[in-house]
XYZ file of C-alpha atoms in Angstrom:
690
model
C 214.803 -15.079 150.794
C 217.777 -15.839 148.496
C 217.239 -14.808 144.841
C 217.227 -17.771 142.417
C 219.295 -17.000 139.179
C 216.480 -18.686 137.056
C 213.920 -16.395 138.688
C 215.609 -13.388 137.036
C 214.952 -14.443 133.638
C 212.373 -12.160 131.653
C 210.136 -14.917 130.630
C 207.657 -12.365 129.113
C 210.380 -11.337 126.485
C 211.283 -14.893 126.234
C 207.888 -16.030 125.381
C 207.557 -13.482 122.603
C 210.903 -14.343 121.080
C 210.097 -18.104 121.263
C 206.786 -17.687 119.800
C 208.096 -15.607 116.843
C 210.653 -18.243 116.313
C 208.005 -21.286 116.343
C 205.927 -19.179 113.801
C 208.568 -18.270 111.480
C 210.566 -21.651 111.556
C 207.872 -24.278 112.490
C 210.285 -25.514 115.603
C 208.641 -25.747 118.985
C 210.345 -24.765 122.048
C 210.250 -25.053 125.952
C 212.355 -23.948 128.847
C 212.619 -26.566 131.732
C 214.462 -26.044 134.890
C 216.754 -28.796 136.150
C 213.798 -30.521 137.921
C 211.747 -30.819 134.718
C 209.416 -28.093 135.366
C 208.060 -26.129 132.261
C 208.951 -22.481 132.677
C 208.044 -21.449 129.010
C 206.807 -23.024 126.033
C 205.721 -22.283 122.665
C 203.699 -24.185 119.788
C 204.048 -27.756 121.436
C 202.953 -30.626 119.007
C 199.354 -31.794 119.443
C 200.553 -35.283 119.771
C 202.687 -34.430 122.761
C 200.074 -32.075 124.724
C 197.103 -34.108 123.947
C 198.388 -37.519 123.956
C 202.075 -38.412 125.269
C 201.965 -35.759 128.414
C 198.508 -36.508 129.344
C 198.625 -40.503 129.533
C 200.514 -41.282 133.110
C 202.591 -43.734 131.257
C 203.752 -41.698 128.178
C 204.112 -39.017 130.415
C 206.593 -40.706 132.672
C 208.389 -41.557 129.459
C 208.309 -37.708 128.627
C 210.212 -37.220 132.067
C 212.727 -39.788 131.365
C 213.701 -38.528 128.145
C 213.716 -34.870 129.262
C 216.212 -36.259 132.399
C 218.403 -38.167 129.812
C 218.601 -35.072 127.315
C 219.384 -32.999 130.355
C 222.151 -35.313 131.606
C 223.704 -35.161 128.349
C 223.829 -31.231 128.552
C 225.428 -31.536 131.988
C 228.630 -33.174 130.464
C 229.270 -29.883 128.701
C 227.597 -30.414 125.045
C 226.392 -27.200 123.348
C 223.430 -29.064 122.365
C 222.315 -32.481 121.962
C 219.602 -34.277 119.739
C 217.775 -37.228 121.214
C 215.010 -39.853 120.190
C 212.589 -39.621 123.072
C 210.989 -42.994 124.231
C 207.495 -41.914 122.611
C 209.526 -41.947 119.174
C 210.032 -38.013 118.439
C 213.373 -36.236 118.149
C 214.128 -33.910 120.891
C 217.106 -31.237 120.982
C 218.155 -29.029 123.913
C 220.465 -26.264 124.407
C 221.812 -25.508 127.979
C 221.226 -22.044 129.624
C 224.076 -21.129 131.596
C 224.642 -17.848 133.871
C 228.046 -17.124 135.208
C 229.128 -20.894 134.411
C 225.941 -22.354 136.385
C 223.870 -24.479 134.368
C 220.198 -23.279 135.431
C 217.848 -24.564 132.674
C 217.490 -26.202 129.440
C 215.895 -24.961 126.183
C 214.315 -27.909 124.361
C 213.079 -27.968 121.009
C 212.173 -30.723 118.576
C 209.256 -32.875 118.523
C 210.003 -33.585 114.775
C 211.438 -36.551 112.735
C 214.811 -36.521 110.808
C 212.909 -39.176 108.496
C 209.474 -40.570 107.808
C 208.193 -41.885 110.775
C 207.556 -45.617 111.581
C 203.559 -45.642 111.414
C 203.502 -49.330 112.655
C 205.203 -48.217 116.034
C 202.735 -45.401 116.662
C 199.778 -47.532 115.867
C 200.983 -50.057 118.535
C 201.571 -47.311 120.714
C 198.096 -45.963 120.210
C 196.531 -49.606 120.927
C 198.835 -49.987 123.984
C 197.720 -46.767 125.750
C 194.428 -46.620 124.709
C 194.511 -43.577 122.326
C 191.865 -42.929 119.650
C 193.953 -44.369 116.741
C 192.490 -42.021 113.977
C 193.150 -38.819 116.020
C 196.294 -39.843 117.502
C 197.673 -40.751 113.870
C 196.297 -37.445 112.521
C 198.201 -35.807 115.269
C 201.393 -37.902 114.298
C 201.002 -36.449 110.573
C 201.212 -32.902 111.618
C 204.697 -33.592 113.176
C 207.329 -32.612 110.531
C 210.194 -34.290 108.972
C 213.101 -31.688 109.139
C 216.751 -32.332 107.757
C 219.598 -32.397 110.025
C 221.194 -29.325 108.329
C 217.997 -27.370 109.206
C 218.028 -28.420 112.513
C 221.638 -27.416 113.045
C 220.975 -23.984 111.877
C 217.937 -23.639 113.919
C 220.272 -24.884 117.052
C 222.686 -22.246 116.173
C 220.113 -19.562 116.197
C 218.853 -20.964 119.850
C 222.217 -20.984 121.290
C 222.641 -17.359 120.189
C 219.345 -16.964 121.927
C 220.272 -18.540 125.173
C 223.282 -16.500 124.918
C 221.509 -13.494 124.865
C 219.068 -14.696 127.621
C 222.230 -15.726 129.931
C 223.745 -12.236 129.349
C 220.722 -10.199 130.158
C 220.013 -12.444 133.302
C 223.720 -11.960 134.244
C 223.300 -8.286 134.316
C 220.231 -8.475 136.352
C 222.197 -10.663 138.890
C 224.999 -8.317 138.965
C 222.703 -5.583 139.590
C 220.860 -7.326 142.378
C 224.086 -8.433 143.924
C 225.370 -4.767 143.765
C 222.248 -3.265 145.365
C 222.370 -6.046 148.052
C 225.788 -4.890 148.645
C 225.145 -1.567 149.258
C 222.174 -2.006 151.439
C 224.400 -4.047 153.920
C 226.173 -0.901 155.178
C 226.165 2.850 154.961
C 229.932 3.033 155.253
C 231.804 3.066 152.158
C 234.905 1.607 153.791
C 232.850 -1.635 154.436
C 231.559 -1.626 151.002
C 235.022 -1.283 149.520
C 236.296 -4.201 151.768
C 233.257 -6.445 150.867
C 233.756 -5.864 147.208
C 235.361 -8.982 145.906
C 238.845 -7.711 144.564
C 237.945 -3.875 144.401
C 240.590 -1.436 144.684
C 240.441 1.231 147.591
C 241.348 4.783 147.271
C 241.327 7.682 150.102
C 242.126 10.927 148.447
C 242.980 14.040 150.480
C 241.479 16.784 148.443
C 243.532 19.795 150.170
C 246.825 18.185 149.633
C 246.134 16.039 146.609
C 247.411 12.904 148.178
C 245.710 9.743 147.295
C 246.252 6.421 149.110
C 245.627 3.279 147.034
C 245.220 0.094 148.594
C 247.275 -3.226 147.720
C 244.064 -4.469 145.951
C 243.922 -1.292 143.610
C 247.536 -1.783 142.830
C 247.108 -5.561 142.293
C 244.283 -4.838 140.037
C 246.401 -2.903 137.460
C 249.534 -5.480 137.822
C 251.669 -3.589 140.340
C 253.300 -4.307 143.715
C 252.492 -2.026 146.599
C 255.933 -0.260 146.202
C 255.542 0.497 142.561
C 253.078 3.240 142.703
C 253.058 6.621 144.582
C 250.185 7.874 146.632
C 249.329 10.969 144.373
C 246.513 12.018 142.342
C 248.976 12.333 139.532
C 249.491 8.614 139.723
C 245.806 7.988 138.856
C 245.637 10.906 136.218
C 248.257 9.686 134.208
C 247.000 6.200 133.947
C 243.616 7.301 132.591
C 242.886 6.661 128.937
C 243.531 9.846 126.996
C 240.007 9.603 125.554
C 238.408 9.290 128.887
C 240.346 11.733 130.994
C 238.363 15.062 130.319
C 235.106 13.395 131.013
C 236.256 11.857 134.181
C 237.581 14.962 135.543
C 234.310 16.687 134.668
C 232.286 14.255 136.592
C 234.592 14.358 139.607
C 234.539 18.412 139.743
C 230.659 18.023 139.513
C 230.424 16.020 142.247
C 232.921 18.281 144.343
C 230.670 21.201 143.423
C 227.462 19.550 144.426
C 226.277 19.493 140.746
C 225.708 15.700 141.183
C 224.617 13.779 144.192
C 226.014 10.717 143.578
C 229.654 9.818 142.278
C 229.935 7.159 139.505
C 232.329 7.310 136.754
C 233.611 4.816 134.094
C 236.920 4.959 132.538
C 239.845 3.032 131.372
C 243.103 2.676 133.299
C 246.388 1.454 131.959
C 247.728 -1.578 133.514
C 251.580 -2.272 133.943
C 251.671 -4.355 130.806
C 250.195 -1.661 128.781
C 246.901 -2.690 128.261
C 243.723 -0.959 129.460
C 240.913 -2.145 131.974
C 237.603 -0.662 132.299
C 237.006 0.699 135.740
C 233.929 1.752 137.542
C 234.585 4.378 140.074
C 232.165 5.029 143.126
C 233.057 7.336 145.871
C 231.685 9.685 148.732
C 232.994 12.818 150.403
C 233.046 12.038 154.077
C 234.529 15.356 155.451
C 234.041 18.834 154.363
C 235.101 22.066 156.085
C 232.615 24.512 157.964
C 232.308 26.234 154.555
C 231.325 23.006 152.894
C 234.562 22.497 150.934
C 235.383 18.842 150.412
C 238.337 17.602 152.409
C 238.375 13.788 152.140
C 236.911 11.958 149.592
C 237.065 7.790 149.822
C 235.860 5.342 147.120
C 236.548 2.044 145.086
C 237.575 1.195 141.869
C 235.819 -1.976 140.308
C 237.474 -3.794 137.208
C 234.348 -4.007 134.832
C 236.299 -5.603 131.847
C 234.233 -8.518 131.728
C 230.987 -6.684 131.862
C 231.874 -4.110 129.215
C 232.874 -7.018 127.052
C 229.361 -8.684 127.891
C 227.696 -5.441 127.007
C 229.529 -5.370 123.562
C 228.698 -8.970 123.139
C 224.992 -8.264 123.966
C 224.789 -5.277 121.576
C 226.364 -7.819 118.868
C 223.572 -10.161 119.908
C 220.819 -7.485 119.359
C 222.309 -6.614 116.052
C 222.285 -10.338 115.200
C 218.762 -10.761 116.095
C 217.842 -7.798 114.207
C 219.616 -8.836 111.051
C 217.868 -12.502 111.464
C 214.694 -10.588 111.608
C 215.547 -8.822 108.400
C 216.876 -11.694 106.783
C 213.665 -13.968 107.897
C 211.398 -10.747 107.267
C 210.154 -10.558 110.723
C 209.754 -7.878 113.310
C 208.350 -7.208 116.670
C 205.517 -4.613 117.654
C 203.650 -3.363 120.845
C 200.524 -1.258 121.053
C 199.107 0.641 124.096
C 195.443 -0.643 124.391
C 194.361 2.712 126.109
C 196.184 5.218 123.873
C 196.369 3.121 120.507
C 200.136 4.536 120.380
C 202.854 1.931 119.625
C 206.048 0.817 118.403
C 207.319 -1.354 115.757
C 210.730 -2.427 114.171
C 212.339 -1.276 110.990
C 211.617 -4.514 109.454
C 207.639 -4.008 109.919
C 208.056 -0.538 108.511
C 209.764 -1.800 105.272
C 207.102 -4.467 104.985
C 204.579 -1.600 104.953
C 207.058 0.667 102.785
C 206.725 3.564 105.151
C 209.576 5.718 106.963
C 210.595 3.777 110.007
C 210.596 7.076 112.002
C 207.193 7.891 111.197
C 204.754 7.585 114.356
C 202.954 4.361 114.365
C 199.393 3.620 116.254
C 196.994 1.000 116.362
C 194.566 2.758 113.813
C 197.575 3.017 111.256
C 198.440 -0.493 111.518
C 194.898 -1.738 110.792
C 194.386 0.934 107.826
C 196.516 -1.446 105.649
C 194.248 -4.283 105.427
C 191.139 -4.621 103.294
C 188.053 -6.893 102.782
C 188.101 -10.108 104.931
C 191.763 -9.358 106.081
C 190.759 -6.044 107.805
C 187.708 -7.756 109.367
C 189.763 -10.826 110.686
C 192.207 -8.480 112.395
C 189.862 -6.125 113.781
C 187.789 -8.936 115.482
C 191.152 -10.340 116.622
C 192.261 -7.293 118.033
C 188.753 -6.778 119.865
C 188.930 -10.284 121.313
C 192.507 -9.702 122.577
C 191.388 -6.627 124.459
C 188.188 -7.817 125.706
C 188.672 -11.256 126.442
C 192.592 -11.585 126.374
C 192.773 -13.880 123.648
C 195.951 -14.373 121.592
C 195.680 -14.675 117.773
C 197.876 -15.978 114.980
C 196.653 -14.918 111.318
C 197.953 -15.057 107.885
C 196.529 -11.701 106.220
C 196.566 -9.645 102.789
C 197.809 -6.196 102.970
C 198.316 -3.244 100.492
C 201.318 -1.603 101.300
C 202.049 2.163 101.073
C 203.138 1.750 97.694
C 200.186 -0.294 96.735
C 202.080 -3.550 96.567
C 200.042 -6.440 97.341
C 201.533 -8.531 100.418
C 200.765 -11.462 102.480
C 202.015 -11.370 106.229
C 201.899 -13.524 109.343
C 200.624 -11.697 112.212
C 200.847 -13.060 115.869
C 199.278 -10.750 118.691
C 199.557 -11.570 122.494
C 197.761 -9.475 125.131
C 199.896 -8.081 128.028
C 197.868 -8.292 131.487
C 198.497 -6.272 134.501
C 196.075 -6.482 137.351
C 193.743 -8.607 135.348
C 193.468 -6.099 132.814
C 194.864 -5.872 129.254
C 197.098 -2.939 128.837
C 198.797 -3.575 125.590
C 199.221 -6.118 122.947
C 202.503 -7.208 121.431
C 203.511 -9.508 118.877
C 205.548 -10.602 115.647
C 205.054 -9.678 112.209
C 206.416 -11.530 109.174
C 206.476 -11.026 105.309
C 205.246 -14.368 103.774
C 204.624 -13.147 100.287
C 207.277 -15.340 98.751
C 206.021 -18.457 101.040
C 202.292 -17.814 99.635
C 203.684 -17.786 96.064
C 205.806 -20.886 96.418
C 202.578 -22.652 98.132
C 200.338 -21.455 95.024
C 203.046 -22.793 92.745
C 202.906 -26.056 94.704
C 199.335 -26.400 94.418
C 199.366 -26.077 90.734
C 202.177 -28.493 90.303
C 200.130 -31.013 92.232
C 197.222 -30.505 90.453
C 199.223 -30.979 87.237
C 200.678 -34.076 88.679
C 197.350 -35.383 89.537
C 196.218 -35.130 85.864
C 199.526 -36.723 84.870
C 199.078 -39.624 87.435
C 195.458 -40.267 86.137
C 196.853 -40.261 82.611
C 199.655 -42.549 83.341
C 197.299 -45.240 85.271
C 195.078 -45.181 81.977
C 198.221 -45.878 79.849
C 199.451 -48.479 82.350
C 195.920 -50.146 82.294
C 195.895 -50.123 78.403
C 199.493 -51.651 78.578
C 198.413 -54.485 81.049
C 195.474 -55.358 78.749
C 197.938 -55.595 75.552
C 200.078 -57.680 77.788
C 197.388 -60.165 78.701
C 196.409 -60.278 74.899
C 200.238 -61.281 74.165
C 200.378 -63.591 76.817
C 197.189 -65.411 75.447
C 198.791 -65.493 72.081
C 201.835 -66.841 73.570
C 200.287 -69.401 75.294
C 197.650 -70.468 72.753
C 199.152 -69.785 69.240
C 202.808 -70.616 70.093
C 202.289 -73.632 72.093
C 199.588 -75.110 69.663
C 202.223 -75.731 66.634
C 204.728 -77.247 69.343
C 201.966 -79.521 70.414
C 201.693 -80.621 66.332
C 205.394 -81.219 66.221
C 205.528 -83.280 69.624
C 202.644 -85.172 68.348
C 203.639 -85.860 64.639
C 207.188 -86.855 65.798
C 205.910 -89.266 68.539
C 203.579 -90.940 65.911
C 206.728 -91.330 63.413
C 208.375 -93.111 66.206
C 205.439 -95.449 67.288
C 204.113 -96.164 63.668
C 207.246 -96.080 61.471
C 210.198 -97.147 63.943
C 210.633 -100.130 61.705
C 211.258 -98.336 58.554
C 213.593 -95.865 60.291
C 217.383 -96.660 61.047
C 218.889 -95.512 64.201
C 220.186 -92.199 63.076
C 216.564 -91.117 61.866
C 215.269 -92.226 65.049
C 217.813 -90.132 66.944
C 216.684 -87.130 64.705
C 213.176 -87.582 65.770
C 214.095 -87.968 69.512
C 216.037 -84.667 69.314
C 213.127 -83.027 67.617
C 210.878 -84.009 70.466
C 213.286 -83.309 73.175
C 213.746 -79.640 71.747
C 210.100 -79.310 71.534
C 209.641 -80.235 75.128
C 212.522 -77.699 76.077
C 210.655 -75.011 74.019
C 207.288 -75.765 75.540
C 208.888 -75.673 79.108
C 210.474 -72.276 78.239
C 207.253 -70.817 77.011
C 205.552 -72.079 80.290
C 208.237 -70.416 82.408
C 208.036 -67.212 80.470
C 204.309 -67.224 81.215
C 204.868 -67.932 84.756
C 207.217 -64.947 85.028
C 204.834 -62.736 83.307
C 201.999 -63.785 85.602
C 204.047 -63.137 88.737
C 204.724 -59.590 87.330
C 201.112 -58.737 87.045
C 199.489 -60.731 89.988
C 198.113 -58.967 92.664
C 200.082 -59.358 96.178
C 197.997 -61.216 98.974
C 199.360 -59.860 102.085
C 198.684 -61.945 105.174
C 199.813 -63.713 108.068
C 201.242 -67.023 107.475
C 202.745 -69.920 109.467
C 206.089 -70.237 108.113
C 206.902 -73.686 109.530
C 203.695 -75.205 107.970
C 204.405 -73.442 104.694
C 208.080 -74.925 104.347
C 206.867 -78.309 105.521
C 204.282 -78.358 102.867
C 206.502 -77.378 100.063
C 209.124 -79.856 101.050
C 207.003 -82.668 101.581
C 205.851 -82.253 97.731
C 209.355 -83.120 97.017
C 209.768 -86.131 99.341
C 209.745 -88.916 96.816
C 212.605 -87.325 94.744
C 214.507 -86.600 97.847
C 214.019 -90.119 99.221
C 215.086 -91.758 95.948
C 218.148 -89.637 95.692
C 219.090 -90.327 99.132
C 219.075 -86.654 100.259
C 219.833 -85.643 103.734
C 217.111 -82.903 104.499
C 217.471 -80.755 107.746
C 214.891 -78.229 108.666
C 215.033 -75.642 111.566
C 212.121 -73.398 111.164
C 210.505 -72.126 114.272
C 206.562 -72.015 114.664
C 206.196 -68.430 114.165
C 203.765 -66.161 112.147
C 205.067 -64.075 109.223
C 203.181 -61.323 107.289
C 203.949 -61.289 103.731
C 202.672 -62.403 100.309
C 202.305 -66.251 100.659
C 202.421 -66.678 96.666
C 205.479 -64.693 96.031
C 207.252 -66.576 99.146
C 206.235 -69.933 97.788
C 207.342 -69.127 94.293
C 210.713 -68.233 95.540
C 211.272 -70.915 97.990
C 210.212 -73.612 95.645
C 212.604 -72.493 92.735
C 215.593 -72.437 95.270
C 214.767 -75.759 96.648
C 214.656 -77.256 93.211
C 217.985 -75.686 92.244
C 219.516 -77.308 95.628
C 218.010 -80.632 94.687
C 219.226 -80.401 90.795
C 222.699 -79.295 91.784
C 223.426 -81.711 94.581
C 222.181 -84.611 92.747
C 225.497 -86.140 91.577
C 226.764 -85.895 95.048
C 227.367 -89.273 96.910
C 225.592 -87.968 100.018
C 223.575 -84.799 98.770
C 222.524 -82.600 101.750
C 220.065 -79.786 102.068
C 219.666 -77.534 105.354
C 216.806 -75.065 105.883
C 216.789 -72.384 108.486
C 215.482 -68.932 109.511
C 217.106 -66.035 111.347
C 214.879 -63.376 113.041
C 216.498 -59.934 112.649
C 215.104 -56.562 114.091
C 213.695 -55.513 110.705
C 213.425 -58.508 108.756
C 213.299 -62.504 108.650
C 215.873 -64.398 106.663
C 215.144 -67.979 105.207
C 218.305 -69.799 104.191
C 218.668 -72.769 101.925
C 222.156 -74.482 102.136
C 223.400 -77.426 99.981
C 226.653 -79.170 99.243
C 226.192 -79.319 95.572
C 228.572 -78.030 92.644
C 228.651 -74.447 93.928
C 229.799 -71.423 91.529
C 232.249 -68.770 91.394
C 231.250 -65.480 93.490
C 232.015 -63.347 90.614
C 228.940 -64.387 88.871
C 226.696 -63.818 92.178
C 224.596 -61.136 90.540
C 224.333 -62.618 87.200
C 222.582 -65.873 88.290
C 219.418 -63.679 89.190
C 219.050 -62.401 85.759
C 216.527 -63.798 83.380
C 218.127 -66.426 80.718
C 221.315 -66.498 82.448
C 222.915 -69.827 83.244
C 226.400 -70.992 84.510
C 226.081 -74.756 83.458
C 225.236 -76.235 80.238
C 221.605 -77.377 79.378
C 222.952 -80.849 78.498
C 224.372 -81.201 81.858
C 221.750 -79.644 84.113
C 218.388 -79.045 82.293
C 216.683 -75.757 82.785
C 215.419 -72.405 81.237
C 217.361 -69.730 82.988
C 214.352 -68.286 84.344
C 213.770 -70.023 87.899
C 215.982 -67.588 89.753
C 214.959 -64.598 87.927
C 211.412 -65.485 89.248
C 212.982 -65.689 92.769
C 214.420 -62.318 92.635
C 211.234 -60.966 91.137
C 209.127 -62.389 93.815
C 211.205 -60.763 96.554
C 211.454 -57.515 94.925
C 207.562 -57.532 94.894
C 207.650 -57.620 98.973
C 210.486 -55.214 99.184
C 212.709 -58.181 100.128
C 216.143 -59.297 98.618
C 217.463 -62.594 97.426
C 221.228 -63.605 97.577
C 223.601 -66.427 97.450
C 227.064 -67.054 98.765
C 229.024 -69.980 97.286
C 232.239 -71.873 96.629
C 232.930 -74.187 93.510
C 232.743 -77.771 94.464
C 231.637 -77.087 98.147
C 228.176 -75.820 97.955
C 226.007 -72.883 97.784
C 223.597 -71.131 100.318
C 220.687 -68.951 99.111
C 219.011 -66.386 101.216
C 215.572 -64.856 101.133
C 215.173 -61.603 103.088
C 211.448 -60.952 103.947
C 210.918 -57.263 105.554
C 208.913 -56.901 108.764
C 206.104 -54.791 107.498
C 205.579 -51.261 108.698
C 202.150 -51.574 107.675
C 200.084 -53.106 104.968
C 196.814 -51.687 103.569
C 194.808 -52.922 100.381
C 197.648 -55.422 100.051
C 200.118 -52.719 99.150
C 203.448 -52.232 100.935
C 203.888 -48.839 102.602
């Protein structure tokens, strides 16, 4: 049976690396082959394993998402982020061996920003999930910045490179062994070797035949190299020559049974190639002295570079482990003997060369932590259970530390033979968590204090509002009443100028009364509770415009309404105030037009509804488009168009309270269009926007 490349991956080692990566960074990972089969996984989110991948319909979405993501990688991307059909972010990194794309390493199941809870509530209802437990699982999914994801993906790309190089070496060894088994004849082995150079050495005469492939490997033509041992000897790198000659002599003297040597040969262009030489003595004298020695030279420069890269990757992993304060360990169950990395020794403040064992590892724990780790190890040995614990230990230097220990049983023939895992110093994280806890407690106290202050301020505002409505309006009523009596009782005794003065007093009093009333309405809007509910927008608009029917009919207004019969979820009172004030403005500023016209419509956008009120009135210069929504700001004289300058401020305030927006577009003399944007709510609870 032909060996599949993917079967050569050491998933036991990969599982340990991925589990350590998950516990130290919070990123979940999985390796899937190109058919979507899960080969390895670590720390998948509860929302996926208990809901999305269980339900047949959402599971199908997972498969589609995995296929789409894998398809992106097939186009040669280093890694690709993708929002799956179930709403979570997935990222994938390709695993390639010798240029062949064999699998994908998936990470993700997180969000770049706070999730749309309304989407997931609808999803729970649609697929019959328990909404409470489903949303609890959703709240466990982290929100991670793109910068952090990029750092993690760079690490995972290094990890996939390491996996690829290790797999490549195993594949190369298997292929080599297969070739060796095909024939006992070294000539056949040389011929079958892809591009290998063949040599045939007459030991007595020191003549060496070099094949065309051997010469071409070094960049020479067939006629450029003489067939002699000296031709090979003068091309060997000076640092390798004595060692290579020694190995040859040991084989000729029967000191080693197999001839294999690695050295560098100088090419025609002056650079050196790494060569692996294999050979066999095929004839000897009666006394056993070697006569003929044949073999092959294989260019292993790429393999040497790969080995160098592998060493670099291993050092990189060690360095990353040191930076993350994480290391690996393994203990033999039968003997208790074990090994751990330098980083773990550093955490315990002991010599890395000191002999380690299970008993030593447990001895650093005290109290509850010691009981936890002893019970966890017992469960691992007796029942094959993995463990994941945060523990307190006292180092050899009597320093108190917090550590994160993960243990995983290694089972052979249905028996636990060892326990291996990862170990991380989380003292700083614990310190930060404790600080955050204290800050949260302090913040909670401040919030309660601030709430009391706001409640007191609201009570003071209510008192002020009452004072304004009662104490200020009372003298205005007196001024208006007495001035009215003067006109009614003493008009005959007053000349036209005096009557004009009194009329001005009454007009100013009424304007002041309206200003106070508008201010009170603005204050009430600020303090009133939002009543979020479903409303029929068509019925609401028709009801408001009907109130102004007589005024519109008398003024000869043309009114066009294009509002669909749909329901919106919003604050009805706030929307009514905003729409009514804009409609009154449209009526006021089109009143002098020969044919005043008002058009009302609604646009359904993906995340909001937009109501538009267009008129053909006097319009305004767009450089004032922000100013008109500020309180007491007017663009026209009161004598020309009466008003207090508060109406559009109430429009802006009403829309802000529902997280909406109001704006206008206009041209002087042509007309204006006002817009009210109403957001489609993510959710509403206790009449508070989330």
